[in-house]
XYZ file of C-alpha atoms in Angstrom:
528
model
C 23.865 64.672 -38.434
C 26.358 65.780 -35.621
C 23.022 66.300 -33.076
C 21.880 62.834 -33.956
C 25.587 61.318 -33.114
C 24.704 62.840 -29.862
C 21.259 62.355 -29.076
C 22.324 58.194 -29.826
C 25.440 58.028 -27.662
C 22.963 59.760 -25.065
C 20.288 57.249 -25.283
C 23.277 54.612 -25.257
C 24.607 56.020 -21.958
C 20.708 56.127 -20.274
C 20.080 52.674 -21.733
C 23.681 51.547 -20.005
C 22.823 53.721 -16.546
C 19.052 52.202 -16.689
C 20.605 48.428 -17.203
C 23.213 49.174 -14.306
C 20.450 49.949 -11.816
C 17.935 47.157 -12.901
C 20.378 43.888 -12.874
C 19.076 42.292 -9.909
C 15.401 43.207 -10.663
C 16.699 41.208 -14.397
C 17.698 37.976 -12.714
C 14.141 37.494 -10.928
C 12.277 35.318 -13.451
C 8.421 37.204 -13.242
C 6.654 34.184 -14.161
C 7.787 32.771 -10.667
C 6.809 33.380 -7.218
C 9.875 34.314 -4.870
C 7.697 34.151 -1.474
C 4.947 31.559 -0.810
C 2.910 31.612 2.265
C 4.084 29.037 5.032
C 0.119 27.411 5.067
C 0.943 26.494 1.353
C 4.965 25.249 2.380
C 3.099 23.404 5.144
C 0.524 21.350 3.232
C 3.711 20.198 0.835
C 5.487 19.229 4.124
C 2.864 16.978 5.098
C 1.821 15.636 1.741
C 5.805 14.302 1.793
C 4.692 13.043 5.169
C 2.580 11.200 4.430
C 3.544 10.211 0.750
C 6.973 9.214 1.857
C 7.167 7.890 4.911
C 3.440 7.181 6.669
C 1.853 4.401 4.113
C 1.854 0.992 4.431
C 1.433 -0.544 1.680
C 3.308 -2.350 -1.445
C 6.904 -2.881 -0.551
C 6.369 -2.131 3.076
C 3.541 -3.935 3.842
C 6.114 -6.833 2.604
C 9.250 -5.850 4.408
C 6.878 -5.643 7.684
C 5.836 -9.112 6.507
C 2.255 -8.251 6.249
C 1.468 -9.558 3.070
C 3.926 -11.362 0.540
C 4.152 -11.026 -3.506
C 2.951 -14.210 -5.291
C 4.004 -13.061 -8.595
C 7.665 -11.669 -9.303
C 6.320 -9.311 -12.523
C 5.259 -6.986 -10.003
C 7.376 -7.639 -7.127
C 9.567 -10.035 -5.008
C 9.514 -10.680 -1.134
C 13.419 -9.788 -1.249
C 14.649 -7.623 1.737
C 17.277 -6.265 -1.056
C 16.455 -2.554 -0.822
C 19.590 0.345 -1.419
C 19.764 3.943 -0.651
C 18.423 5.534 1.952
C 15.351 7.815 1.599
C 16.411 11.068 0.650
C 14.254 13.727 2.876
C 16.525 16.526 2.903
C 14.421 18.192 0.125
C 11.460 17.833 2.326
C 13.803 19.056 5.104
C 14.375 22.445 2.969
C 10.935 23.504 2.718
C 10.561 22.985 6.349
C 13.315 25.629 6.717
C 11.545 27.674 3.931
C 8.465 27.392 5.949
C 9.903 28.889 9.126
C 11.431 31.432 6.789
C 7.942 32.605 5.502
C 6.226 32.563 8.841
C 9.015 35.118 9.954
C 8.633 37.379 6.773
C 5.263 37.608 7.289
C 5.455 39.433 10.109
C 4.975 36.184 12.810
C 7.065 36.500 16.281
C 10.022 34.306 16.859
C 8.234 31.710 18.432
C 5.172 30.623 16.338
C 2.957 28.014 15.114
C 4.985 27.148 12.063
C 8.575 27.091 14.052
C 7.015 25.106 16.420
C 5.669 22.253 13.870
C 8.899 23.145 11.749
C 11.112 21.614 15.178
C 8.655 18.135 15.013
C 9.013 17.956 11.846
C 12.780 18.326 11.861
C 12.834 15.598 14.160
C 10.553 13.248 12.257
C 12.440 13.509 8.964
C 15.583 12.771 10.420
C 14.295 10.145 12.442
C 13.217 8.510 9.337
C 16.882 9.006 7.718
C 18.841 8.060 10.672
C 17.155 4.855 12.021
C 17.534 3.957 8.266
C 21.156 4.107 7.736
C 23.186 5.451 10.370
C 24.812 8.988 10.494
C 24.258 11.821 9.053
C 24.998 15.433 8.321
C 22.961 17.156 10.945
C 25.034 20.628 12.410
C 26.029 21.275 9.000
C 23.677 19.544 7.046
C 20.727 22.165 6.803
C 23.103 25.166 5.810
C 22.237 25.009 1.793
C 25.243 26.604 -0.230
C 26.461 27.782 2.497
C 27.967 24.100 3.528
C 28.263 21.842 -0.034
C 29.970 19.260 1.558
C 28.625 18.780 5.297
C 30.674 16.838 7.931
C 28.300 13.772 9.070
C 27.209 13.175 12.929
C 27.358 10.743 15.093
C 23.816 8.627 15.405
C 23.593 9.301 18.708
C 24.143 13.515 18.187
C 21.632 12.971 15.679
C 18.991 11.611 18.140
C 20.124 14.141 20.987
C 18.980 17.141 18.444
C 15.563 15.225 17.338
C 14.910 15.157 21.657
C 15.952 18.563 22.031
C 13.547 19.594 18.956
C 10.369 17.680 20.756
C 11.177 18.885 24.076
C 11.474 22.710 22.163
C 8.408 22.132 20.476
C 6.020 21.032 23.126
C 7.383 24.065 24.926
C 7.169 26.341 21.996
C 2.918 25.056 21.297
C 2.422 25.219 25.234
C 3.153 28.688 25.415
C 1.355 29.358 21.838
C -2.024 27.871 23.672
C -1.635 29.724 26.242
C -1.416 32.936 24.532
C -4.292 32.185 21.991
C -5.509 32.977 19.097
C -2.415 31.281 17.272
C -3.475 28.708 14.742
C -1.846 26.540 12.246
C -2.743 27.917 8.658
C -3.482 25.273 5.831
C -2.625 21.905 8.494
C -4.487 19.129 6.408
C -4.337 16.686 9.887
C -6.089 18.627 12.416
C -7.265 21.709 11.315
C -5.027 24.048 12.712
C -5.927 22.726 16.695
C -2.465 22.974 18.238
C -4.129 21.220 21.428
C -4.043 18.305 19.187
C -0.657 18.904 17.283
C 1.121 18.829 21.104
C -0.279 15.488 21.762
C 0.980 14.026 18.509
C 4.255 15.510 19.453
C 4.768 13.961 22.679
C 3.268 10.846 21.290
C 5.749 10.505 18.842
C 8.911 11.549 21.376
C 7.269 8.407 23.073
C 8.014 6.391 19.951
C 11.802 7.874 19.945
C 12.450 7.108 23.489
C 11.202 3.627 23.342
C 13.060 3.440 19.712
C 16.153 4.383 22.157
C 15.799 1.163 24.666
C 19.099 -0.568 23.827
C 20.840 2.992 25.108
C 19.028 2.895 28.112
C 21.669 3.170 30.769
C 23.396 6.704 28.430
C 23.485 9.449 30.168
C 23.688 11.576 27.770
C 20.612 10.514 26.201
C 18.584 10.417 29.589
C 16.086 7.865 28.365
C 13.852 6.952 31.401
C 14.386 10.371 32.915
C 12.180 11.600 29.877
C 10.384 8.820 29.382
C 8.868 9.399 33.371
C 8.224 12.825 32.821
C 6.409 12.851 29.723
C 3.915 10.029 31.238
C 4.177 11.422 34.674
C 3.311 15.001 34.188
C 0.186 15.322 31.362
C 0.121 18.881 32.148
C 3.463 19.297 30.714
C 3.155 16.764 28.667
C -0.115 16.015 26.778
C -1.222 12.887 25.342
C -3.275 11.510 23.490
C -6.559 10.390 25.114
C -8.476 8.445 22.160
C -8.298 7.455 18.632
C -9.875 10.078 16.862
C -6.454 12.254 18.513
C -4.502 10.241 15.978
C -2.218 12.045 13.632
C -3.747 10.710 10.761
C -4.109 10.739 6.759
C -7.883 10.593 5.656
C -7.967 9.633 1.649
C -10.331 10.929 -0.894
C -11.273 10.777 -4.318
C -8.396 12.750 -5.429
C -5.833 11.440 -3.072
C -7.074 8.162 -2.919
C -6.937 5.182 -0.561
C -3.678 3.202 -2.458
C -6.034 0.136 -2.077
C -8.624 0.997 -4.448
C -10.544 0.058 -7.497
C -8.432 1.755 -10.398
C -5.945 -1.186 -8.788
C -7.756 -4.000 -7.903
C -6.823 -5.472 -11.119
C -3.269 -5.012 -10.806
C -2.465 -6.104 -7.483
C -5.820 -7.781 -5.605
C -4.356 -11.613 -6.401
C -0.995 -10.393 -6.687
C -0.633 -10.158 -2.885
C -1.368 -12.814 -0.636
C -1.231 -12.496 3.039
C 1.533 -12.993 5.618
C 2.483 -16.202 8.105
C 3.506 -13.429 10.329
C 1.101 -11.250 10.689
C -2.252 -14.199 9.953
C -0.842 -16.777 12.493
C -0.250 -14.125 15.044
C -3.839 -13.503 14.943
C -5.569 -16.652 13.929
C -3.777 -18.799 17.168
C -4.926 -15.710 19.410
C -8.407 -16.032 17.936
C -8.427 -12.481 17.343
C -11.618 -11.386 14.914
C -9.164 -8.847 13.465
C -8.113 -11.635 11.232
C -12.107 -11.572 9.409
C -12.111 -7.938 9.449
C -8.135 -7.608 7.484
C -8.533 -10.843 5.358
C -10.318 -13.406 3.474
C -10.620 -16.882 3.961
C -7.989 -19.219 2.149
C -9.976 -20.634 -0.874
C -8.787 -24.214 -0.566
C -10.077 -24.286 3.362
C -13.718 -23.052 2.274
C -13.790 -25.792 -0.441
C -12.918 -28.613 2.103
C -16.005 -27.606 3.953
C -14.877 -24.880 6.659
C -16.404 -21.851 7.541
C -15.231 -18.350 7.251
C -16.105 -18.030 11.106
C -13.518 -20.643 11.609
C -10.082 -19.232 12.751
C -7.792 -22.117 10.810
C -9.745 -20.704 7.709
C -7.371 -18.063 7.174
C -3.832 -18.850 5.873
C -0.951 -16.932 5.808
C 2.699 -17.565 3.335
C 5.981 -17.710 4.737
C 7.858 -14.612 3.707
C 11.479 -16.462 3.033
C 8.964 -19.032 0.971
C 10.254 -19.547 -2.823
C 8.424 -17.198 -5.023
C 7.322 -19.731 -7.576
C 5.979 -22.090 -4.889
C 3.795 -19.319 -2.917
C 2.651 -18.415 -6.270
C 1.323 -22.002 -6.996
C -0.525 -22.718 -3.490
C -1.712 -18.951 -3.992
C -4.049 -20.694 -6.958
C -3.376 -17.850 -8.972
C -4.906 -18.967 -12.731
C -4.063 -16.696 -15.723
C -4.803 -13.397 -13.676
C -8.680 -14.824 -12.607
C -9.580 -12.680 -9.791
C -10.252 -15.684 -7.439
C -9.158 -19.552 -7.434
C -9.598 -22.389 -4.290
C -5.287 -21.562 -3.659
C -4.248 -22.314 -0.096
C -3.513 -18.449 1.095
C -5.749 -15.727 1.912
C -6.113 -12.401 0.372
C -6.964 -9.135 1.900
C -10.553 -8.629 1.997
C -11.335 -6.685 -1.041
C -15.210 -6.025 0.250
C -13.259 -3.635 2.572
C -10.209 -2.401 0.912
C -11.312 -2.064 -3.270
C -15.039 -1.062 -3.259
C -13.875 2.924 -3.140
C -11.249 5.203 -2.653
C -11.434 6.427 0.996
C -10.590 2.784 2.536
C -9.487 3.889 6.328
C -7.395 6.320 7.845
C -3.835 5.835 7.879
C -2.174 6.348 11.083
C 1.237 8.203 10.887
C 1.508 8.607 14.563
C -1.111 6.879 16.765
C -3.264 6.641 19.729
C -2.658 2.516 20.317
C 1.092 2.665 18.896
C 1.445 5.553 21.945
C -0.567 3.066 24.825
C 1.878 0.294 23.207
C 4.776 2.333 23.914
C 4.041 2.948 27.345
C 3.168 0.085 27.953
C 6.507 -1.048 27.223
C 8.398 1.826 29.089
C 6.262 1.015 32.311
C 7.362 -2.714 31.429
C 10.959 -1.989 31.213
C 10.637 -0.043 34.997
C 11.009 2.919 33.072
C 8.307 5.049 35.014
C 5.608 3.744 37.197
C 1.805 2.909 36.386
C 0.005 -0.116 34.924
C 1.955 -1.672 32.101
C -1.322 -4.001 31.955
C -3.614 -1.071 31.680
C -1.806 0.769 28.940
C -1.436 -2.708 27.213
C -5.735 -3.064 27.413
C -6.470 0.118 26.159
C -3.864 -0.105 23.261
C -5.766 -3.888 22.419
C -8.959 -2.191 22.734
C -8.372 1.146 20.794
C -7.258 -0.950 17.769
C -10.125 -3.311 17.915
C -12.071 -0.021 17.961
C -10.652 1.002 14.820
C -11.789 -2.162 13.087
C -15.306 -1.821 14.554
C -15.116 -4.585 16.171
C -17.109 -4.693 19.520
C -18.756 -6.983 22.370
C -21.158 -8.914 21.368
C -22.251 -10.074 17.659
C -19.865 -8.441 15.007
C -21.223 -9.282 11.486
C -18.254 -9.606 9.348
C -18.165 -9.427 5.217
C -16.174 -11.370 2.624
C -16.303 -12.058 -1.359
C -17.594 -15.371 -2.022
C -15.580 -15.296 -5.664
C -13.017 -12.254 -4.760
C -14.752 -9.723 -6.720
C -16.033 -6.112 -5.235
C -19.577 -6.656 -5.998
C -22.032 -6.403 -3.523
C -23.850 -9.061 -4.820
C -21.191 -11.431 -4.775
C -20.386 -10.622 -0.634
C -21.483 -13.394 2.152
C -21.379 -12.202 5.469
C -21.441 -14.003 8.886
C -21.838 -12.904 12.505
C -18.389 -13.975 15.129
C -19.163 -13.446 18.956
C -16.568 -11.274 20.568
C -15.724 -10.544 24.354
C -13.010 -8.385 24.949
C -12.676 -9.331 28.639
C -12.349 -13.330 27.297
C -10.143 -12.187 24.845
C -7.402 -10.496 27.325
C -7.996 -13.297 29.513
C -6.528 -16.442 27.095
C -2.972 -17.220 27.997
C -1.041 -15.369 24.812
C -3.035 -12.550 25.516
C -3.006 -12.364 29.152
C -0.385 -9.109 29.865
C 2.460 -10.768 32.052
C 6.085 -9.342 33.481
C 9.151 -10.488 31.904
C 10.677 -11.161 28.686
C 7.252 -13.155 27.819
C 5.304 -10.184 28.585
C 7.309 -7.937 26.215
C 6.585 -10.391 23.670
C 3.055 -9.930 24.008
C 3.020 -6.023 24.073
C 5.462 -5.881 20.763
C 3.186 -8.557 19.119
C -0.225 -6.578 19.866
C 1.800 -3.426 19.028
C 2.544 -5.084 15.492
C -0.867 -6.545 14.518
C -2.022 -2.622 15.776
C 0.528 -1.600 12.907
C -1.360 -3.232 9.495
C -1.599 -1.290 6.745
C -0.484 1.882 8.807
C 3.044 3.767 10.201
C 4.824 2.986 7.248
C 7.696 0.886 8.628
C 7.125 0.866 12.010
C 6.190 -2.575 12.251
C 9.682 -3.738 10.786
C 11.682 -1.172 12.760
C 10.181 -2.511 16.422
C 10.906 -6.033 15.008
C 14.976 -5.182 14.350
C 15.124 -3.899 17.517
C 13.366 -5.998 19.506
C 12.854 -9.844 17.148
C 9.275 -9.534 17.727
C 6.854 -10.641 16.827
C 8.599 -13.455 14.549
C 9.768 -12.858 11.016
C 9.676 -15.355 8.657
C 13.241 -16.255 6.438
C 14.029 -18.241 3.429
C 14.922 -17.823 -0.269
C 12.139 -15.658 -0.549
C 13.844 -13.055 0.986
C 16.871 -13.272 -1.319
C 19.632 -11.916 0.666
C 21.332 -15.053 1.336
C 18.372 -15.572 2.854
C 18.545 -12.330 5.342
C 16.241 -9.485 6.725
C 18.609 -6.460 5.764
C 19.131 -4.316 8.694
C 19.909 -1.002 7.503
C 19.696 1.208 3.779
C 23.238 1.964 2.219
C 24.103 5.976 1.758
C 22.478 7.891 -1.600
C 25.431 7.287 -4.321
C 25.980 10.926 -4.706
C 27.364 11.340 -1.414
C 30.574 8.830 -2.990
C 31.021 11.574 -5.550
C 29.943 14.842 -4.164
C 30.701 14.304 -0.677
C 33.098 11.814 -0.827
C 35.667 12.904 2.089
C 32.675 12.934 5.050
C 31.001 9.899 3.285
C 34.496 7.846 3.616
C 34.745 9.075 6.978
C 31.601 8.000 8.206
C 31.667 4.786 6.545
C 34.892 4.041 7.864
C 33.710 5.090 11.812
C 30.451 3.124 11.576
C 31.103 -0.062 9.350
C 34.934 -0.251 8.688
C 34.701 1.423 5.247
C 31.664 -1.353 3.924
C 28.436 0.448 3.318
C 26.744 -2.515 3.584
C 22.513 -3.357 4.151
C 23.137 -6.283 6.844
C 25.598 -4.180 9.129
C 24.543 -2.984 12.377
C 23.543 0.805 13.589
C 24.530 2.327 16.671
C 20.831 2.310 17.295
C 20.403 -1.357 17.487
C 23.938 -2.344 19.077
C-alpha cells in the first residue's frame, strides 16, 4: 500500500513536470494552421481587391450615376451612405503576407514586400479619399497599439507615394535579378514586368487625385508626375489594354451581371442622364454597345441606330416617377417605358460578361492626359487623350467601319428574341466633332474628365464619382432622388467603433478636420 502511495505521487509529479514543459505546445489549437504560404495570403488580398473596392456595379454604378434604381424594394438613388469601408483587415493579411514571404526563407526585398508596399498604398487610398484621416504610423501595429493616434490626410498620402516610389524600385531591381516571380497572383500570372506598370499606373491616378495640392511642396506633385512620364525606363507604363490590372469572371466567381440575376435586377435598373446623354449628344456608338433602346422611342417609329433612341433618368428624379416612365408592369421583363436598360444580350446571357478594370490602360492615358493639360510635364495632352478614346472603344469592339451591334427586341436573353443592326463608325470623324475635338483650357479639361468617365462604366469601382468631386465633371444630376436634402454626399463618416474603442484619437480628429461633426457633406483636405 505504502509503494503504491509512492508510485501515484510520482506519476503526479511527472504528469505536473510533463504539463509544465508542454503549455505553449497546449494553447496551439492542432486543427489550425499557424503559417500559410504568402501565394495563398496573396490570392485573399486580391480577392478583397477586387470584391471590395474594384466593381462597379449596384450601389456604385448609382452613386457614379451610371444607372439609377426604378424601384425602392431593392434600392434608392439616395447618396445617404455611412461608415467608411473598413480595409484594415485586408490591410493585416498584407502584413501577414510579407511576414510569410520572410519565414520562408525569401530576402528582405522580394516579390511579396514589393506588391505588399502597392497594396498598402491602394487600401489606404481607398480609406482616406473616403473619409479623411486616419491611423497610419500607428495604425498597422496590431496589439501592440489598441488605440492608434490618427494622421493627417496629407501624411497619409505622403506614405502611399513613398510606398509606390519603394515598390517600383523594389520590382525593378527584382527583374533585374531574375528568376523572382509572384506565387499564386490571380491578375497576371506572376509577370512582375506587368505588376510595375500597374504600379506606376496607379501612382498616376494618386498624383492626378492630388491636383488641388499642386503648388505643396511637400507633396512634390508635378515633380513626380514629370518623372514618371518622362523617364519609362524608370518608370514603366502601360503600353495597351491587355496590360490592364484586371478581374476576369468565371463560372464560379461570376460576372455580378448574370443570369442567376437577371430576374432580380434586369428592369430594376434603368440607365443614367449622366452617363446616356454624355454619349448619345457625342454620337458615340458606345451608347448601342452599353444599352438598349428606350421602349417608348422604338414604338413611335425610331430606330435603334438612331442616337435620340436611347434615354437616360435624372439621378435626383423622384423615385416613384422614374419608376412610372421606366414602364415597369408587375415585374414583366420588358414594357414600351421611356428609359433604357442595359443591354442584357451582352451583360445576362452568361457569367463571364467583361473584364473589370481595377487599374487601367485608358484611365492611365486619361490621367496623363490631364497632367500634360495642367503643364504638369511636357508631351501631347491631345495624343494621350486619342489613345485613351481609342483604347476604350477597343474594349467595346467597336472599330472603323461597319460595327454590327445587338439588342433584345422584348428584353429577354434569348437568342431568338435579339435584332441586330450595323452603325458606321470613324474614329478620325469622331475626334474631329466639336465636343470631342481635344482643346486647351478649362473646356478642354472638361472633355478629357468626360471621356475619362464614360471610359469608367461598369469598371474602377468609384472612380468615376471620385474624379467628379474633385473636379464637377462630367455633370451630375440632383434632385429628391438623391435624398440628402437633395445633395451628392462628399465624404463616408468614421466606423462607430472608433466613438467607443478609440474614442480620444477619433474626437481629436474629428475636431481637427470638421469641428467635432462627422458629417457625409463636409469637405476633405483632399478636395479643399
Amino acid at each position: 500500500m505504502k509503494s503504491l502511495k509512492y508510485s501515484l505521487i510520482l506519476m503526479l509529479v511527472m504528469s505536473f513536470m510533463g504539463c509544465e514543459k508542454s503549455f505553449e505546445e497546449l494553447e496551439v489549437d492542432s486543427n489550425r494552421p499557424v503559417s500559410v504560404p504568402a501565394s495563398l495570403v496573396l490570392q485573399s488580398v486580391q480577392y478583397d481587391m477586387y470584391n471590395n473596392t474594384g466593381r462597379a456595379f449596384s450601389a456604385e454604378m448609382r452613386w457614379n450615376q451610371f444607372y439609377c434604381s426604378n424601384y425602392n424594394y431593392y434600392a434608392t438613388n439616395e447618396y445617404q451612405w455611412s461608415q467608411v469601408p473598413n480595409h484594415f483587415f485586408t490591410l493585416k493579411n498584407v502584413i501577414k503576407m510579407e511576414e510569410e514571404a520572410r519565414k520562408a526563407g525569401l530576402d528582405a526585398v522580394n516579390p511579396y514586400s514589393a506588391i505588399g508596399k502597392f497594396y498598402k498604398a491602394f487600401f489606404y487610398d481607398q480609406m482616406s479619399k473616403r473619409v479623411g484621416d486616419l491611423p497610419l504610423s500607428e495604425g498597422l501595429q496590431g496589439i501592440t497599439v489598441l488605440s492608434p493616434k490618427y494622421d493627417t490626410q496629407k501624411q497619409v498620402y505622403i506614405q502611399i507615394l513613398k510606398w509606390l516610389e519603394e515598390s517600383n524600385s523594389d520590382l525593378s531591381a527584382l527583374i533585374t535579378k531574375g528568376n523572382q516571380t509572384l506565387t499564386g497572383d490571380i491578375y497576371f500570372g506572376g509577370d512582375l514586368r506587368k505588376w510595375q506598370k500597374a504600379v506606376n499606373a496607379f501612382q498616376l491616378r494618386i498624383l492626378i487625385q492630388l491636383s488641388k495640392k499642386e503648388t505643396d511642396a511637400d507633396l512634390a506633385i508635378k515633380t513626380k508626375f514629370a518623372a514618371i512620364v518622362s523617364n519609362p525606363a524608370k518608370y514603366p507604363l502601360m503600353t495597351n489594354l491587355g496590360e490592364s490590372l484586371q478581374f476576369i469572371s468565371n463560372q464560379y466567381n461570376k460576372y455580378p451581371s448574370n443570369p442567376d440575376n437577371f430576374g432580380f435586377d434586369a428592369t430594376r435598373q434603368n440607365m443614367s442622364k449622366a452617363y446616356v446623354e454624355r454619349l448619345t449628344e457625342r454620337n458615340d456608338p458606345r451608347v448601342m454597345v452599353t444599352c438598349e433602346p428606350a421602349g417608348s422611342q422604338l414604338k413611335a417609329g425610331k430606330l435603334a441606330s438612331d442616337f435620340s433612341s436611347y434615354v437616360g433618368a435624372s439621378s435626383g428624379e423622384d423615385l416613384a416617377d422614374m419608376s412610372s416612365k421606366a414602364g415597369i408592369n408587375n415585374g414583366a421583363d420588358f414594357a414600351p417605358g421611356q428609359y433604357s436598360f442595359q443591354n442584357r444580350r451582352r451583360y445576362y446571357t452568361n457569367y463571364v460578361g467583361e473584364p473589370t478594370f481595377l487599374v487601367s490602360y485608358p484611365e492611365m492615358c486619361f490621367n496623363i492626359a490631364e497632367g500634360i493639360h495642367r503643364n504638369w510635364a511636357s508631351g501631347s495632352a491631345s495624343q494621350w487623350y486619342e489613345n485613351g478614346i481609342k483604347a476604350s472603344m477597343d474594349f467595346y469592339g467597336i472599330k472603323n467601319g461597319a460595327n454590327t451591334m445587338t439588342y433584345s427586341r422584348n428584353g429577354s436573353r434569348d437568342a431568338a428574341d435579339s435584332r441586330t443592326f450595323n452603325i458606321d463608325f470613324n474614329l478620325t470623324t469622331y475626334l474631329a466633332q466639336a465636343n470631342v475635338k481635344y482643346e486647351a483650357g478649362n473646356i478642354g479639361l472638361e472633355k478629357i474628365l468626360t471621356q475619362k468617365y464614360l471610359a469608367f462604366f461598369m469598371n474602377s469601382g468609384m472612380e468615376a464619382y471620385f474624379n467628379w468631386r474633385r473636379t464637377g465633371f462630367p455633370t451630375f444630376y440632383t434632385g429628391v432622388g438623391n435624398g440628402n436634402s437633395n445633395r451628392i454626399a462628399l465624404r463616408w463618416i468614421y466606423p462607430l467603433t472608433e466613438r467607443t474603442s478609440n474614442a480620444t484619437n477619433y474626437k481629436a480628429a474629428i475636431d481637427a478636420q470638421f469641428a467635432g461633426k462627422d458629417d457625409i457633406n463636409d469637405l476633405i483636405w483632399l478636395i479643399k
